[in-house]
CSV table of C-alpha atoms in Angstrom, one decimal:
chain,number,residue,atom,x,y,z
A,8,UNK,CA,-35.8,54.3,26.3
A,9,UNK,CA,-38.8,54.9,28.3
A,10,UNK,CA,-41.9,55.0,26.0
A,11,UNK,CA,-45.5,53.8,25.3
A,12,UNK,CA,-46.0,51.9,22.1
A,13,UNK,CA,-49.3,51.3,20.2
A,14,UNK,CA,-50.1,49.8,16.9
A,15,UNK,CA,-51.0,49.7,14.7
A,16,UNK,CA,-50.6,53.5,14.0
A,17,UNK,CA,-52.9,53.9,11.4
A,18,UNK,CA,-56.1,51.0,11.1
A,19,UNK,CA,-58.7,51.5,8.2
A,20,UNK,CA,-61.4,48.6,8.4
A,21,UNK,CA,-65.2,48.1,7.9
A,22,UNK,CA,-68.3,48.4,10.2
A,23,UNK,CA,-68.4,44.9,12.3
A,24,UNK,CA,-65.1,43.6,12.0
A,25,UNK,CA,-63.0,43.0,15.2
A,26,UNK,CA,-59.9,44.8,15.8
A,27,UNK,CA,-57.3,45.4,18.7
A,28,UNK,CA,-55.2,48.2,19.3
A,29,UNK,CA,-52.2,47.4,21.2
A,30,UNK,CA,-50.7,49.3,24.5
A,31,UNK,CA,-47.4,48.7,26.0
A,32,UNK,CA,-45.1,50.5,28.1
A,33,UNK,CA,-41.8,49.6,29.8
A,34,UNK,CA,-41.8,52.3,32.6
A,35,UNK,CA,-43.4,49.7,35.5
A,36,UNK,CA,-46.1,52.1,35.5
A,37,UNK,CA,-49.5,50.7,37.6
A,38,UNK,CA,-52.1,53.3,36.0
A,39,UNK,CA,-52.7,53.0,32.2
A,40,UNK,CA,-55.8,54.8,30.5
A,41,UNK,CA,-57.8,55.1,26.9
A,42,UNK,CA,-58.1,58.3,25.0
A,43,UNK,CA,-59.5,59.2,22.4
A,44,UNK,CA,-59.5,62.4,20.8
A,45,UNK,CA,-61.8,63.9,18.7
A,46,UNK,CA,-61.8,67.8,16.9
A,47,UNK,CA,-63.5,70.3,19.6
A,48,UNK,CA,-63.7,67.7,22.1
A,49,UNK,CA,-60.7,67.7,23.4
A,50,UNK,CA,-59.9,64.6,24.8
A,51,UNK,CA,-62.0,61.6,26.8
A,52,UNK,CA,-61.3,58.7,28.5
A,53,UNK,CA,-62.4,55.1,27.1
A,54,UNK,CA,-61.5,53.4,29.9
A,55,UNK,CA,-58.4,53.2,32.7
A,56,UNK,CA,-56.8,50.6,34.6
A,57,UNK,CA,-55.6,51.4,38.2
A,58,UNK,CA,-53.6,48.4,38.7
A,59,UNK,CA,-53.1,44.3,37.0
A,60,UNK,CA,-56.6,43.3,36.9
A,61,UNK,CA,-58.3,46.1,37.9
A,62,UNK,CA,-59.9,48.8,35.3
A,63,UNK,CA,-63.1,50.8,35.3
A,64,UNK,CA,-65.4,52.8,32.6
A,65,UNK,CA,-64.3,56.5,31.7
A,66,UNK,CA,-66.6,59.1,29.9
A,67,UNK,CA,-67.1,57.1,26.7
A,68,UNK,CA,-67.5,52.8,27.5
A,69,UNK,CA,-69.4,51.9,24.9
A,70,UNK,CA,-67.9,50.0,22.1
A,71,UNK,CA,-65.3,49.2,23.9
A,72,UNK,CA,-63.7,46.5,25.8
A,73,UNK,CA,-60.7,46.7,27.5
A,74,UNK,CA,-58.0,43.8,29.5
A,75,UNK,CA,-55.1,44.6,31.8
A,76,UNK,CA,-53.7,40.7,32.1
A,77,UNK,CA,-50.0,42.2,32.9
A,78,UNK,CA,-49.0,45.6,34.1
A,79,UNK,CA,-47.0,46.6,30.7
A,80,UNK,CA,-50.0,46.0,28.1
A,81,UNK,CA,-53.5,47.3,28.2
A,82,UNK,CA,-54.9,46.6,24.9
A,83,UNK,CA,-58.0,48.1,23.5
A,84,UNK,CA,-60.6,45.8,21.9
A,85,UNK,CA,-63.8,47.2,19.4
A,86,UNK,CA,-66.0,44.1,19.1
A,87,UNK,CA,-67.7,45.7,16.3
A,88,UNK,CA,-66.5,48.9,15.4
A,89,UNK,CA,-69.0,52.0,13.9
A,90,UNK,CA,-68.2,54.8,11.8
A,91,UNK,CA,-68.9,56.6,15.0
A,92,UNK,CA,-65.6,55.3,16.4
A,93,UNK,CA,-63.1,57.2,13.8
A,94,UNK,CA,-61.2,58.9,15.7
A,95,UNK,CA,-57.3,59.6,17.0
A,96,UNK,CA,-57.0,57.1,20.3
A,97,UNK,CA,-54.4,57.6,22.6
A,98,UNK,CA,-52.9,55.2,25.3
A,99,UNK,CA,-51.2,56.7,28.3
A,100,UNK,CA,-49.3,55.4,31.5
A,101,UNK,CA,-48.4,57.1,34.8
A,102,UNK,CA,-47.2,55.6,38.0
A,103,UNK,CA,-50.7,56.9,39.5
A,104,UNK,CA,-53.6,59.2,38.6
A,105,UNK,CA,-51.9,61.6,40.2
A,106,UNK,CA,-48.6,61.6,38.5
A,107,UNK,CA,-47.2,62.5,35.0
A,108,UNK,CA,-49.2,60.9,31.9
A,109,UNK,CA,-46.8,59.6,29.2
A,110,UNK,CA,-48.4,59.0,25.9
A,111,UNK,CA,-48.0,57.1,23.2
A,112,UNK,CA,-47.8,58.5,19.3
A,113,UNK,CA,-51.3,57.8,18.8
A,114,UNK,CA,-53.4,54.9,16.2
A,115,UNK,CA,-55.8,57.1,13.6
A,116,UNK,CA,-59.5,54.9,13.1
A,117,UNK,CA,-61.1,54.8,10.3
A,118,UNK,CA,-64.2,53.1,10.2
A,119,UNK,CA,-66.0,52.8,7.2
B,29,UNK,CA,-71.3,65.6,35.9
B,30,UNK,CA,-67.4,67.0,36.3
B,31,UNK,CA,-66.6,69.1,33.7
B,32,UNK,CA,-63.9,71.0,32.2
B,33,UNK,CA,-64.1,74.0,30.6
B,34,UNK,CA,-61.6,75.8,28.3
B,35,UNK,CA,-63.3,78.6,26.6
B,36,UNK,CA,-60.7,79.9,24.1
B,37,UNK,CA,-60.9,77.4,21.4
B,38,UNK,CA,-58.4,79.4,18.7
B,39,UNK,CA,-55.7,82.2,19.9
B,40,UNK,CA,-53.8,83.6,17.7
B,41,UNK,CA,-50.7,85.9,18.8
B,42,UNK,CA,-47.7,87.8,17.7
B,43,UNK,CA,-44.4,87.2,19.1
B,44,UNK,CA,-43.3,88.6,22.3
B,45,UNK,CA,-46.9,88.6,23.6
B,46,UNK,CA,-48.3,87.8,26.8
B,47,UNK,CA,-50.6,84.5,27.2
B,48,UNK,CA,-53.3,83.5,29.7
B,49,UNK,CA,-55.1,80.6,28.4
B,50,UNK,CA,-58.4,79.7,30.9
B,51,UNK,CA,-59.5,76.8,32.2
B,52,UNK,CA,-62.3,76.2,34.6
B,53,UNK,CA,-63.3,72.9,36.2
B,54,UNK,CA,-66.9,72.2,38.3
B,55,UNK,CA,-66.1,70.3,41.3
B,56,UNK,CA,-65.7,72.0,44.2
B,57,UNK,CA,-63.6,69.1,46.2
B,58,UNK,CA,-59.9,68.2,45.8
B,59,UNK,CA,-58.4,68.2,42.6
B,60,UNK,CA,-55.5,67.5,40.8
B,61,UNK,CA,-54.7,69.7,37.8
B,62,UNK,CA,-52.8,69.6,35.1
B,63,UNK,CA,-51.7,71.6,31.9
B,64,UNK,CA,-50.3,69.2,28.7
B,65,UNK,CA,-49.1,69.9,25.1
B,66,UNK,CA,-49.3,68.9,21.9
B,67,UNK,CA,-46.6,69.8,19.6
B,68,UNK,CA,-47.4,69.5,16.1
B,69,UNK,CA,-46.4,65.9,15.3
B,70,UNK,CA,-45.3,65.4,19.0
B,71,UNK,CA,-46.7,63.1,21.5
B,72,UNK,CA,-48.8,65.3,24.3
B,73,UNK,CA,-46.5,66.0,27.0
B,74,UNK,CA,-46.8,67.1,30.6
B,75,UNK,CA,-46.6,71.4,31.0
B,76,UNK,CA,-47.7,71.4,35.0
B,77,UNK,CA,-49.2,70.0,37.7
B,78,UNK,CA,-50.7,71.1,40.6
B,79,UNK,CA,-51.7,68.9,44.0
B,80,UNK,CA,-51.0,70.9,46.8
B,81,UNK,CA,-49.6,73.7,48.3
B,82,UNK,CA,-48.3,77.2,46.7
B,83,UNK,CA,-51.2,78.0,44.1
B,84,UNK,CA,-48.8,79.0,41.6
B,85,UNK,CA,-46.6,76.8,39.9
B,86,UNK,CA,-44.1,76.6,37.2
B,87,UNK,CA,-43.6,74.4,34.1
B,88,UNK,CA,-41.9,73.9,31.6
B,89,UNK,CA,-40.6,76.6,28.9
B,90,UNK,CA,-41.5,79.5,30.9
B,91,UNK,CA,-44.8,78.6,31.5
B,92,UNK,CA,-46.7,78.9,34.5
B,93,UNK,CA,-50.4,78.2,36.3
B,94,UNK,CA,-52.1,79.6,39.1
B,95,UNK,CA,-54.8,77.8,40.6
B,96,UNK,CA,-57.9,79.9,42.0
B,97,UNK,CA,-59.9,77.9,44.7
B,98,UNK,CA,-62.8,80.2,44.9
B,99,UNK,CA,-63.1,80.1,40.9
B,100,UNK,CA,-62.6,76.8,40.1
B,101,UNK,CA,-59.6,78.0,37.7
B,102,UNK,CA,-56.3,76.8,37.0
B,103,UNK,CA,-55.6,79.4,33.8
B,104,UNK,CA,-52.1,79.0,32.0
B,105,UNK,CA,-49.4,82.4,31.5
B,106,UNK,CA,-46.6,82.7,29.9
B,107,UNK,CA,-45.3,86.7,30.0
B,108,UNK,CA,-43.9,86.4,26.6
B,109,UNK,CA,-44.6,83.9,23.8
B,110,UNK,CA,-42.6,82.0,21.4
B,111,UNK,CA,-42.7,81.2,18.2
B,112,UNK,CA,-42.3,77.6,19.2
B,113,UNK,CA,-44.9,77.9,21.6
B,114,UNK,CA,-47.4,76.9,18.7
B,115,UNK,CA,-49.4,73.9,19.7
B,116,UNK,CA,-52.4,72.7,21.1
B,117,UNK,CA,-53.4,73.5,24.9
B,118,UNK,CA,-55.1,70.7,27.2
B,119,UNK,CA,-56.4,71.1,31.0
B,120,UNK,CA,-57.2,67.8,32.9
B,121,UNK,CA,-58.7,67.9,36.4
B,122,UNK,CA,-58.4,64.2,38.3
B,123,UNK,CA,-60.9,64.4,41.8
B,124,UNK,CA,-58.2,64.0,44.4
B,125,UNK,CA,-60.3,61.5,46.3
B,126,UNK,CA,-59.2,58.3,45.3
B,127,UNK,CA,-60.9,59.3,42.0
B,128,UNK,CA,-58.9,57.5,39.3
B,129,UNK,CA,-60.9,59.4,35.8
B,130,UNK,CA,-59.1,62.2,34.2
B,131,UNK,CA,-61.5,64.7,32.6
B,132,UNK,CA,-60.1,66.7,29.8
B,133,UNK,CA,-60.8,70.1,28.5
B,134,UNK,CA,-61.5,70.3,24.6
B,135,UNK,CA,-57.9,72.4,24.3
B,136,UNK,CA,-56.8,75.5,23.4
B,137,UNK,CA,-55.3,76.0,19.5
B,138,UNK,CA,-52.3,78.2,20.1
B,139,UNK,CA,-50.8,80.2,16.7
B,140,UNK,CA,-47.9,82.7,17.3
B,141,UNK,CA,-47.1,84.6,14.3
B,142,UNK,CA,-43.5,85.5,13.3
């Protein structure tokens, strides 16, 4: 079945300690992107990766860090997460920009 | 800075009734557009795209988006809603070039009533 995984699904942890979301997909898709998704803001993008290797800063970098070592995983890395940075974060994968977005079922932050 | 703009935060509608949810975008190049859905508990899916070509295009479940140059709008119809239709309304806008960012609207809460 084509899909996008992430887990953990649901993280609570303290202010400062290191944590990784994981991203997958098994569609071959070269474009994979960072949501997060917040209430009355809609979504915005962490960060996205155009291709192996390649990825760039969306609307809201900080905190974050991001690797794209193989096309199928693009996890998401908070060095030292904030309250700030609860929130609903989404992974996504599309063949380009340009195509269809698949998402995955979403990881809810808590950081307290 | 791009931006997208969807001004209805919360509609509420009956049954039967017709829906045009707006979206506006502020760059005045080439764009990409998009319409996706949240289902409650579902993973947000695609509704429409548009690229190029006829300004009106069709989705899934009836809907449909027709994109106005001169306004800057893609706004979202359907002639008569569902109450499945409930969910959660997002416009994206990618800049078509060789832009890879994919700025989001803050969505559109969509309630039908039995």
């Amino acid at each position: 079945e084509a899909q996008v995984t992430q887990n953990p699904r649901y993280l609570i942890t303290v202010t400062g300690k290191k944590l990784t979301v994981t991203c997958s997909q098994n569609m071959n898709h070269e474009y994979m992107s960072w949501y997060r998704q917040d209430p009355g803001l809609g979504l915005r993008q962490i960060y996205y990766s155009m291709n192996v290797e390649v990825t760039d800063k969306g609307d809201v970098p900080e905190g974050y860090k991001v690797s794209r070592k193989e096309k199928r995983n693009f996890p998401l890395i908070l060095e030292s997460p904030s309250p700030n940075q609860t929130s609903l974060y989404f992974c996504a994968s599309s063949l380009s920009i340009a195509d269809t977005q698949y998402f995955g079922p979403g990881t809810r932050l808590t950081v307290l | 800075a791009q931006s997208v703009s969807q001004h209805n935060h919360h509609v509420i509608l009956s049954e039967a009734a017709s829906l045009e949810l707006g979206c506006n975008y502020s760059y005045g190049g080439t764009v990409n557009l998009f319409w996706y859905v949240q289902y409650p508990g579902q993973h947000l899916q695609l509704l429409l795209k548009y690229f190029s070509g006829d300004p009106l295009v069709k989705g899934i479940k009836g809907f449909e988006a027709e994109f106005i140059k001169s306004k800057f709008s893609f706004n979202l119809r359907k002639p008569s809603v569902q109450w499945s239709d409930t969910a959660e309304y997002f416009c994206a806008v990618n800049r078509g070039d060789s832009n890879y960012q994919l700025i989001w609207g803050a969505g559109t809460k969509l309630i039908i009533k039995p």
